[in-house]
Coordinates of N, CA and C in Angstrom, one line a residue:
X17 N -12.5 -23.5 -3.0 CA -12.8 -23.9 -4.4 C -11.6 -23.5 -5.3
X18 N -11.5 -23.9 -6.3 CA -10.0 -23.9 -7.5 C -11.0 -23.4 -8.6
X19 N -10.3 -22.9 -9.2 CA -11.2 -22.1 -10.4 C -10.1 -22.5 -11.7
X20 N -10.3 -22.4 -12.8 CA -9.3 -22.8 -14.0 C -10.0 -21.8 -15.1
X21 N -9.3 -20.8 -15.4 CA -9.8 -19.6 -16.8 C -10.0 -20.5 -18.3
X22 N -10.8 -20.0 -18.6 CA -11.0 -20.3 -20.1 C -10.3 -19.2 -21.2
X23 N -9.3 -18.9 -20.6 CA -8.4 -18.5 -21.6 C -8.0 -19.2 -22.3
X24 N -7.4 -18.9 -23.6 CA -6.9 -20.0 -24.9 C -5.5 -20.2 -24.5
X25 N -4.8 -19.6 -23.4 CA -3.4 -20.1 -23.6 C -2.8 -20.1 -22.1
X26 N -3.3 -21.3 -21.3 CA -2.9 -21.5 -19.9 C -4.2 -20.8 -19.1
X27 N -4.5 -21.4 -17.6 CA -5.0 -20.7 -16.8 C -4.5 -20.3 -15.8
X28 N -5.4 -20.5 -14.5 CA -4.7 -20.7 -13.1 C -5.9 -21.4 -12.2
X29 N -5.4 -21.8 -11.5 CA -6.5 -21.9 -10.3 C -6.3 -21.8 -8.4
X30 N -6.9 -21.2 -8.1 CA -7.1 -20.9 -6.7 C -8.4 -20.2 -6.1
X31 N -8.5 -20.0 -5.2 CA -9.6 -19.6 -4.6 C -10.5 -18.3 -5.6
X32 N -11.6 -18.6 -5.8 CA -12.1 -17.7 -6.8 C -12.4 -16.6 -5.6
X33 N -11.5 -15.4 -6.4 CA -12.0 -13.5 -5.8 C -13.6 -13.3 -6.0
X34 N -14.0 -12.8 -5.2 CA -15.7 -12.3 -5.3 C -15.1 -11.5 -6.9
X35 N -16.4 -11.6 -7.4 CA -16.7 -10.6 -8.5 C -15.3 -11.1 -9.4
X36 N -14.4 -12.2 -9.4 CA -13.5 -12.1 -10.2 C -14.3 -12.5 -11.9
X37 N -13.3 -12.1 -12.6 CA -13.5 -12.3 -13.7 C -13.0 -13.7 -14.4
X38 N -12.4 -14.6 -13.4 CA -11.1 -15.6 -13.4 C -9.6 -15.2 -13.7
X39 N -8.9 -15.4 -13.9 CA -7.2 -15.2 -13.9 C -7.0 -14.0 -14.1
X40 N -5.9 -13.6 -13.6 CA -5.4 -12.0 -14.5 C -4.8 -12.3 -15.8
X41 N -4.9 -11.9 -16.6 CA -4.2 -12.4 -18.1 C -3.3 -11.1 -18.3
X42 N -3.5 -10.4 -17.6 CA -2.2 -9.2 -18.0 C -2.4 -8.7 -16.9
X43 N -0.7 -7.9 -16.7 CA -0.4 -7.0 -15.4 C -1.0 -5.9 -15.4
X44 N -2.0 -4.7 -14.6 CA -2.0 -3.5 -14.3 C -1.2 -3.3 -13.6
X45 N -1.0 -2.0 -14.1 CA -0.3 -1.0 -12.9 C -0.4 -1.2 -11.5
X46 N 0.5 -1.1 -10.9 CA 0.4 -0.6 -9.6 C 0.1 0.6 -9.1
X47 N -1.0 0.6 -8.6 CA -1.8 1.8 -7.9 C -1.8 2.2 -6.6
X48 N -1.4 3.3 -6.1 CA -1.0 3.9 -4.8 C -2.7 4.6 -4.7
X49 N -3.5 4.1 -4.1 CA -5.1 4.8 -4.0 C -5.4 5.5 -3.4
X50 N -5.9 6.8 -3.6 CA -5.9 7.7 -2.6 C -6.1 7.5 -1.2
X51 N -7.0 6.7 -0.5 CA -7.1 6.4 0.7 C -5.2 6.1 1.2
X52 N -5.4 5.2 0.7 CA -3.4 5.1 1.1 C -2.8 6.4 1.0
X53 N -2.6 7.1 -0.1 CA -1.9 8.1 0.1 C -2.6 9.0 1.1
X54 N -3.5 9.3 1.4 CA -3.7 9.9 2.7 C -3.8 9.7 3.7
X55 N -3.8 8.3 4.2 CA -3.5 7.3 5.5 C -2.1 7.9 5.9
X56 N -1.2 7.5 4.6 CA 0.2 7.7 4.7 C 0.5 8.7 5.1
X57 N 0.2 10.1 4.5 CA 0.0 11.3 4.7 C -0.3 12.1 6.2
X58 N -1.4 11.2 6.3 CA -1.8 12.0 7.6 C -1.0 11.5 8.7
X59 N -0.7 9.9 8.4 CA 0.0 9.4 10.0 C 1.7 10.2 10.2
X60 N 2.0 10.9 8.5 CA 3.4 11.1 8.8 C 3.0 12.8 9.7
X61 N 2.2 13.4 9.4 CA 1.9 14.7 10.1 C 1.6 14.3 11.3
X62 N 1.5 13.3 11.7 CA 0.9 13.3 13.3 C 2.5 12.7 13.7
X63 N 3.7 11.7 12.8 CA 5.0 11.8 13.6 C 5.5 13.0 13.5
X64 N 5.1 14.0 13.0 CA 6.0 15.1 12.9 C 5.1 16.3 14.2
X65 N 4.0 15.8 14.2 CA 3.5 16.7 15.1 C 4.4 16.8 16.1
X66 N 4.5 18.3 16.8 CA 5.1 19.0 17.8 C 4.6 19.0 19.1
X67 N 2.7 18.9 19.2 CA 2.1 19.1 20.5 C 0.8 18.2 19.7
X68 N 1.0 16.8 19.9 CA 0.0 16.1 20.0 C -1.1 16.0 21.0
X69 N -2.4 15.7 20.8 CA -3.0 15.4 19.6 C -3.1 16.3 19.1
X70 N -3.4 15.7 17.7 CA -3.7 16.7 16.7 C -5.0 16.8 16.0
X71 N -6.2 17.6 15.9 CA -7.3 17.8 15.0 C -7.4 17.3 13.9
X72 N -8.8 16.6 13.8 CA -8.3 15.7 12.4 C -8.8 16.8 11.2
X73 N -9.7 17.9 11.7 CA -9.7 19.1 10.6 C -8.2 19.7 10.5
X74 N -7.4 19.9 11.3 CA -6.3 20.0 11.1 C -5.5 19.4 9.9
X75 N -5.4 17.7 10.1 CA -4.8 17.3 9.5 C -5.0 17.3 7.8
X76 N -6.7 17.4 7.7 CA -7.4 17.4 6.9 C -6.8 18.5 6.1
X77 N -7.0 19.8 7.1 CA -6.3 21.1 6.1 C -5.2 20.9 5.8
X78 N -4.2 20.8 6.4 CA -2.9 20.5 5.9 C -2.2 19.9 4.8
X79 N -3.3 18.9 4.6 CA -2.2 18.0 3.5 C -3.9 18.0 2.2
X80 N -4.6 18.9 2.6 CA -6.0 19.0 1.5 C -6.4 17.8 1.5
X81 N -6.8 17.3 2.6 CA -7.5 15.9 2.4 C -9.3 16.0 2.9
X82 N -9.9 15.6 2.2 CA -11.6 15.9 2.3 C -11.8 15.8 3.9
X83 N -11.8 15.9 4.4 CA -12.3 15.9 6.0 C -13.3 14.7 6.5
X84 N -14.4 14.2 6.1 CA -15.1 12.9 6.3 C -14.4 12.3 6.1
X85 N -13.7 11.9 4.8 CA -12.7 10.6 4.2 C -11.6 10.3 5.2
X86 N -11.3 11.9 5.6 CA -10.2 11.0 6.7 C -10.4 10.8 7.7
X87 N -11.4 11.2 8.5 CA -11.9 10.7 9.4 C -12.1 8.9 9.2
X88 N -12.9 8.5 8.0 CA -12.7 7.0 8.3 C -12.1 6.6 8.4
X89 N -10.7 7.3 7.9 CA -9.2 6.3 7.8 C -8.4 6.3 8.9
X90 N -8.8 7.2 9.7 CA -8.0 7.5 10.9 C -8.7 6.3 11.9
X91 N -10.3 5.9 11.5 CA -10.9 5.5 12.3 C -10.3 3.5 11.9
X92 N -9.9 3.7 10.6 CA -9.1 2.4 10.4 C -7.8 2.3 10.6
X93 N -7.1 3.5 10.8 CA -6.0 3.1 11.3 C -6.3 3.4 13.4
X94 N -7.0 4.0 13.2 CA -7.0 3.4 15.2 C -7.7 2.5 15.2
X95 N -8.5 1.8 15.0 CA -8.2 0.0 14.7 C -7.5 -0.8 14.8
X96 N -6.7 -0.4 13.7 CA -5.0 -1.3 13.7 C -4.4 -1.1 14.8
X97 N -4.6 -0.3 16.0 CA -4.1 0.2 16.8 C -2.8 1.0 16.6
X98 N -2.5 1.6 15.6 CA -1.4 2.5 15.0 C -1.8 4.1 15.4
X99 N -3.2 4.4 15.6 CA -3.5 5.9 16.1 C -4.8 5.8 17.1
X100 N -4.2 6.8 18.3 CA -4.9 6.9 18.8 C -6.1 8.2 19.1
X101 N -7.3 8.6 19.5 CA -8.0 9.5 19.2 C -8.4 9.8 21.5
X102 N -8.0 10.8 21.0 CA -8.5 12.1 22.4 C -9.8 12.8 22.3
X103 N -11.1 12.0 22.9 CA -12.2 13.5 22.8 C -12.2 14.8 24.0
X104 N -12.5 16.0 23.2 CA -12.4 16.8 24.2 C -12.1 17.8 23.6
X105 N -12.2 19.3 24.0 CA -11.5 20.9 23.6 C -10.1 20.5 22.9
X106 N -9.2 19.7 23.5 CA -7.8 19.5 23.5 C -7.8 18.2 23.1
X107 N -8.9 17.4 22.0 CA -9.0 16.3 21.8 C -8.2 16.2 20.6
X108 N -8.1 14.8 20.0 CA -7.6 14.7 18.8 C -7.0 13.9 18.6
X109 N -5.8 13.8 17.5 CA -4.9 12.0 17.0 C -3.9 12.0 17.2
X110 N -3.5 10.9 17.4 CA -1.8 10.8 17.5 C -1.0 9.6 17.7
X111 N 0.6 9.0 17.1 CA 0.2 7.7 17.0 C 0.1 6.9 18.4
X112 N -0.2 5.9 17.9 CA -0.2 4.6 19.0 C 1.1 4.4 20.0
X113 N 2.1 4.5 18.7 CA 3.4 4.3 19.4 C 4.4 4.9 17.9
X114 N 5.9 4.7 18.9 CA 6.6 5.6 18.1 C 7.0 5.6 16.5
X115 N 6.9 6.9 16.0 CA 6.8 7.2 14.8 C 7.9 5.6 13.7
X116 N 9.2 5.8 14.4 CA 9.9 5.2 14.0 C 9.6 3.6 14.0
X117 N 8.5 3.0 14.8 CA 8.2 1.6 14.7 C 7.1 1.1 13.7
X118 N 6.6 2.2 13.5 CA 5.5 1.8 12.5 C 5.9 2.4 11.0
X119 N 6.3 1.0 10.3 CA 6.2 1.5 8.7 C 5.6 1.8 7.8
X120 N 5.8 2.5 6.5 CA 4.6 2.7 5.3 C 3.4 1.5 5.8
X121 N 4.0 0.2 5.4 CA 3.4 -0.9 4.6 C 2.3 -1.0 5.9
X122 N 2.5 -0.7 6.9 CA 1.6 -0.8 8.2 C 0.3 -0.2 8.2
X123 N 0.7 0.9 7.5 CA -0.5 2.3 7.1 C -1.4 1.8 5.9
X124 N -0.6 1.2 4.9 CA -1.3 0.9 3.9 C -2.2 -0.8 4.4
X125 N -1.5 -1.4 5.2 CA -2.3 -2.9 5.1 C -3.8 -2.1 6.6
X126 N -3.6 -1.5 6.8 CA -4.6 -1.2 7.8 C -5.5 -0.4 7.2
X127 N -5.8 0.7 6.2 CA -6.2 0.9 4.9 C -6.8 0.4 4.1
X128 N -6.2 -0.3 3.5 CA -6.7 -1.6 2.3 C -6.2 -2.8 2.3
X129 N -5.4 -3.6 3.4 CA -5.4 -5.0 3.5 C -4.0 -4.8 3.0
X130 N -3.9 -6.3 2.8 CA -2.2 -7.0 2.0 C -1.8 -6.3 0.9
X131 N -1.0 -6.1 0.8 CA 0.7 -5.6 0.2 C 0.0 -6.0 -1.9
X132 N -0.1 -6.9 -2.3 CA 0.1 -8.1 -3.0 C -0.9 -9.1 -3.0
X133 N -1.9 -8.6 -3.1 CA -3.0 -9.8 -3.5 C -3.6 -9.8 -4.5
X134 N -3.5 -11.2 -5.2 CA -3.8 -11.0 -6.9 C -5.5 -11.2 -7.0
X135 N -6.8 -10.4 -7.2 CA -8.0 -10.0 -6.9 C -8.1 -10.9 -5.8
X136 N -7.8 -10.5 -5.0 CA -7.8 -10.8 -3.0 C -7.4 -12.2 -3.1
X137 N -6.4 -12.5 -3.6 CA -6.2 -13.6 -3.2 C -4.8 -13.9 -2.8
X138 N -4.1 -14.3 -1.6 CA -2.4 -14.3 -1.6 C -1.9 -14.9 -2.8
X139 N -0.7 -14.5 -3.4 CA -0.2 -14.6 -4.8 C 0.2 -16.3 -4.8
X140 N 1.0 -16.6 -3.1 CA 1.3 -18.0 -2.9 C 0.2 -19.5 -2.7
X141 N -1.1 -18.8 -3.0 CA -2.6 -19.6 -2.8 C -2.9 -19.7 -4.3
X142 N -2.2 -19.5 -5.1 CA -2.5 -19.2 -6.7 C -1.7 -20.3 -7.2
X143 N -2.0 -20.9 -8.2 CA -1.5 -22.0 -9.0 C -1.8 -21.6 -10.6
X144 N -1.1 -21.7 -11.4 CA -0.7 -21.4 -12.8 C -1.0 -22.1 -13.9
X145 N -1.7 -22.7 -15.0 CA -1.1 -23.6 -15.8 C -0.6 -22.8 -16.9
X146 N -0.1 -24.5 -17.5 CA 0.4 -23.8 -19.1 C 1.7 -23.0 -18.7
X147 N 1.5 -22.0 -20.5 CA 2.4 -21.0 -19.7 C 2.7 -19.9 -18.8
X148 N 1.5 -19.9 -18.0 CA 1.7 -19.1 -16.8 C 2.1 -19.2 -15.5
X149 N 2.4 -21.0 -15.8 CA 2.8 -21.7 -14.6 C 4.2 -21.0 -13.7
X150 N 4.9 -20.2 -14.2 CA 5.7 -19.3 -13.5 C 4.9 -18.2 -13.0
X151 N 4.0 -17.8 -13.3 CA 3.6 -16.2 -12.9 C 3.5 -16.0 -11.2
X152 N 3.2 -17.1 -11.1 CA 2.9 -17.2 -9.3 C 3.9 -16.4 -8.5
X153 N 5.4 -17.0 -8.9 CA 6.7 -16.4 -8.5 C 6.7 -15.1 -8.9
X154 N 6.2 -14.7 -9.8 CA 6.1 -13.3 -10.4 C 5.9 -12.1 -9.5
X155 N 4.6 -12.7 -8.9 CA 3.6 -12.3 -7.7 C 4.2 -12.2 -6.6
X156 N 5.2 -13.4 -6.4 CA 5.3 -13.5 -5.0 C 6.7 -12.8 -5.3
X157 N 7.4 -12.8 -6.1 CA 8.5 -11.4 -6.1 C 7.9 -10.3 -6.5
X158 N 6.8 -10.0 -6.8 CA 6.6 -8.3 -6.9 C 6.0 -8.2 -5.3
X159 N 5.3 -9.1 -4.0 CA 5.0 -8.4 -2.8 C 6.5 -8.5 -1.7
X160 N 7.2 -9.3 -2.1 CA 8.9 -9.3 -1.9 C 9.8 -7.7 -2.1
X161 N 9.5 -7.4 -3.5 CA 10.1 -6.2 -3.9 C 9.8 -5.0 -3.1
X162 N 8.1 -5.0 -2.8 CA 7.2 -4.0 -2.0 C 7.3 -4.0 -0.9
X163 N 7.3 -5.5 -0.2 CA 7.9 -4.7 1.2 C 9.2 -4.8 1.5
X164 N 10.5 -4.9 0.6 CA 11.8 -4.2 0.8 C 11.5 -3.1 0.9
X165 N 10.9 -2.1 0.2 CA 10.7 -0.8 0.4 C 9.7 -0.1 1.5
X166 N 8.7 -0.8 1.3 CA 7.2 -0.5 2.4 C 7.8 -0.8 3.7
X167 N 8.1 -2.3 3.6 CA 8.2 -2.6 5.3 C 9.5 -1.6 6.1
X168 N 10.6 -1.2 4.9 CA 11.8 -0.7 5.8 C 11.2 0.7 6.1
X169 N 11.0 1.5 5.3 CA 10.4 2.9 5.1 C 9.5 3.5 6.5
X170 N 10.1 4.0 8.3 CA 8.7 4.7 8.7 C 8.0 5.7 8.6
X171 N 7.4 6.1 9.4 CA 6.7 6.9 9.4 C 8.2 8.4 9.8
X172 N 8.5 7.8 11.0 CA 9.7 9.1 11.4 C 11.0 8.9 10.4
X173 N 11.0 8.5 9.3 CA 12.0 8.5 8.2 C 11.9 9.7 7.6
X174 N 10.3 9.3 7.0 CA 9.1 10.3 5.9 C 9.6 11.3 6.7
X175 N 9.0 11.7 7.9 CA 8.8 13.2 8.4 C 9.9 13.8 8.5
X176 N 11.3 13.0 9.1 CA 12.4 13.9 9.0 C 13.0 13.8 7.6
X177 N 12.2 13.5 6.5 CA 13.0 13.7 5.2 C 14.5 12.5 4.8
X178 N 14.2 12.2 5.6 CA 15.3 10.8 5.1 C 14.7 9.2 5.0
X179 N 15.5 8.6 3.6 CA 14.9 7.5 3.9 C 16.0 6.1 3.9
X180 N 15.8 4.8 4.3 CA 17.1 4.5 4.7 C 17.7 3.8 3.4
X181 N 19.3 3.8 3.4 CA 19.9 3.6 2.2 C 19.4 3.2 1.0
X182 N 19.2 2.2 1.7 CA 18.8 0.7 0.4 C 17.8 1.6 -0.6
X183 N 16.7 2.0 0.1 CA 15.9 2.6 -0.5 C 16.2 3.8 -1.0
X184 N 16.8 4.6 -0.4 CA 17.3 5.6 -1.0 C 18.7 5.4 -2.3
X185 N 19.0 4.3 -2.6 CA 19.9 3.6 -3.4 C 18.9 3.7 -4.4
X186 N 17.6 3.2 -4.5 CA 16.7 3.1 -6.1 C 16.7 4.1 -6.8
X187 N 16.7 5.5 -5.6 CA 16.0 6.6 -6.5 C 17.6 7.0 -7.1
X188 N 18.6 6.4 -7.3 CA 20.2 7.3 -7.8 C 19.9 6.8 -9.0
X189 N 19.0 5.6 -9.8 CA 18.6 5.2 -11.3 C 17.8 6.3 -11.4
X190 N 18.3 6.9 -13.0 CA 17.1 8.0 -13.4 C 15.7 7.2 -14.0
X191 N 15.4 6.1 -14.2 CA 14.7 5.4 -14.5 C 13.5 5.5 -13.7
X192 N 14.0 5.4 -12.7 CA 12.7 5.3 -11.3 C 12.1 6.2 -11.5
X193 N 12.6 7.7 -11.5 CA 11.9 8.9 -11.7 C 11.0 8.8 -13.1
X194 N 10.8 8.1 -13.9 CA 10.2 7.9 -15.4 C 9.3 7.0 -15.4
X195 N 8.1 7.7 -15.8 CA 6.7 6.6 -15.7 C 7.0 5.8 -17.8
X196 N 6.9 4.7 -17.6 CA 7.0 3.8 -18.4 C 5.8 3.4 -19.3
X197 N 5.9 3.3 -20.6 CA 4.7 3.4 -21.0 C 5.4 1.8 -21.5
X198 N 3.7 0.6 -22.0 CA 4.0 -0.5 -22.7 C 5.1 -0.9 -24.0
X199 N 5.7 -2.0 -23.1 CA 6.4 -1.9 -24.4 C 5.8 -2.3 -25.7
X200 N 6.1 -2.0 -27.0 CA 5.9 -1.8 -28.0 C 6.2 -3.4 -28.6
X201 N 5.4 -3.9 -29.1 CA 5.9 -5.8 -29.6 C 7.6 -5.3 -30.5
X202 N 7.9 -5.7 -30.8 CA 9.0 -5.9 -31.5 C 9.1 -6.9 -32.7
X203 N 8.8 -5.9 -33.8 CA 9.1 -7.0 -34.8 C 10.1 -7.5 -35.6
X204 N 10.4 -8.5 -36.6 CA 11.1 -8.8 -37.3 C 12.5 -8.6 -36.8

């Protein structure tokens, strides 16, 4: 199905999102959700682990993550087949395969799905009118921008504290380090 907003100034149409409201008419933030940040979190403590497996109360204490919560996520990332689980005395997690082949973006699409989808829908399944008939590209250059960073970034980067140039190139702008607030219209 194609959907078209009754907004006063352009719509879009593509596959209607459950529960959408129709179009985005403005950008939110991008949100790092806790489940991600602790996916992330926990899978970099298991490449850095010393004597795998590792306890998922373990990992839970370590990085203060609720203990049930990550148990699901562990259970969604051994799914994805990125972690695997040992039962037993000497049971426990550890990854699938090596730290260095699996990246952020891996952790997070096994988590919470795609990089970049505008209310679940791929950004390039989205059509624009009016004047939003650019925004599409918008979309499909902000999941472009994300996984320059996500896809290059692994897990064995994180743990040994290095991350590779390019990416470590963003953070030399003091900008990056500065949360941005809306800009202000500009008048006259």
């Amino acid at each position: 199905t194609r959907f078209k907003s009754n907004a006063p100034s352009g719509g879009c149409r593509g596959p209607r999102p459950p529960a959408s409201g129709g179009c985005a008419s403005s950008v939110r933030a991008v949100r790092i959700t806790a489940r991600v940040d602790y996916g992330v979190r926990a899978a970099i403590e298991l490449a850095a682990a010393e004597r795998p497996p590792v306890k998922g109360e373990t990992l839970a204490a370590r990085q203060h993550i609720p203990g049930k919560y990550l148990e699901n996520i562990l259970a969604d990332l051994r799914r994805a087949g990125l972690v695997a689980s040992q039962r037993g005395a000497d049971g426990g997690y550890r990854l699938a395969r090596d730290a260095a082949t699996i990246s952020v973006a891996d952790i997070i699409r096994a988590v919470e799905g795609p990089l970049a989808d505008v209310h679940g829908t791929p950004p390039e399944e989205l059509e624009y009118e009016g004047p939003a008939a650019s925004l599409q590209k918008v979309w499909v250059a902000t999941r472009a921008a994300l996984r320059s960073v996500l896809e290059e970034v692994t897990l064995a980067d994180v743990a040994a504290g290095r991350l590779p140039a390019p990416v470590d190139d963003l953070l030399d702008d003091p900008t990056a380090w500065a949360r941005r607030a809306p800009r202000a219209s500009r008048l006259g």
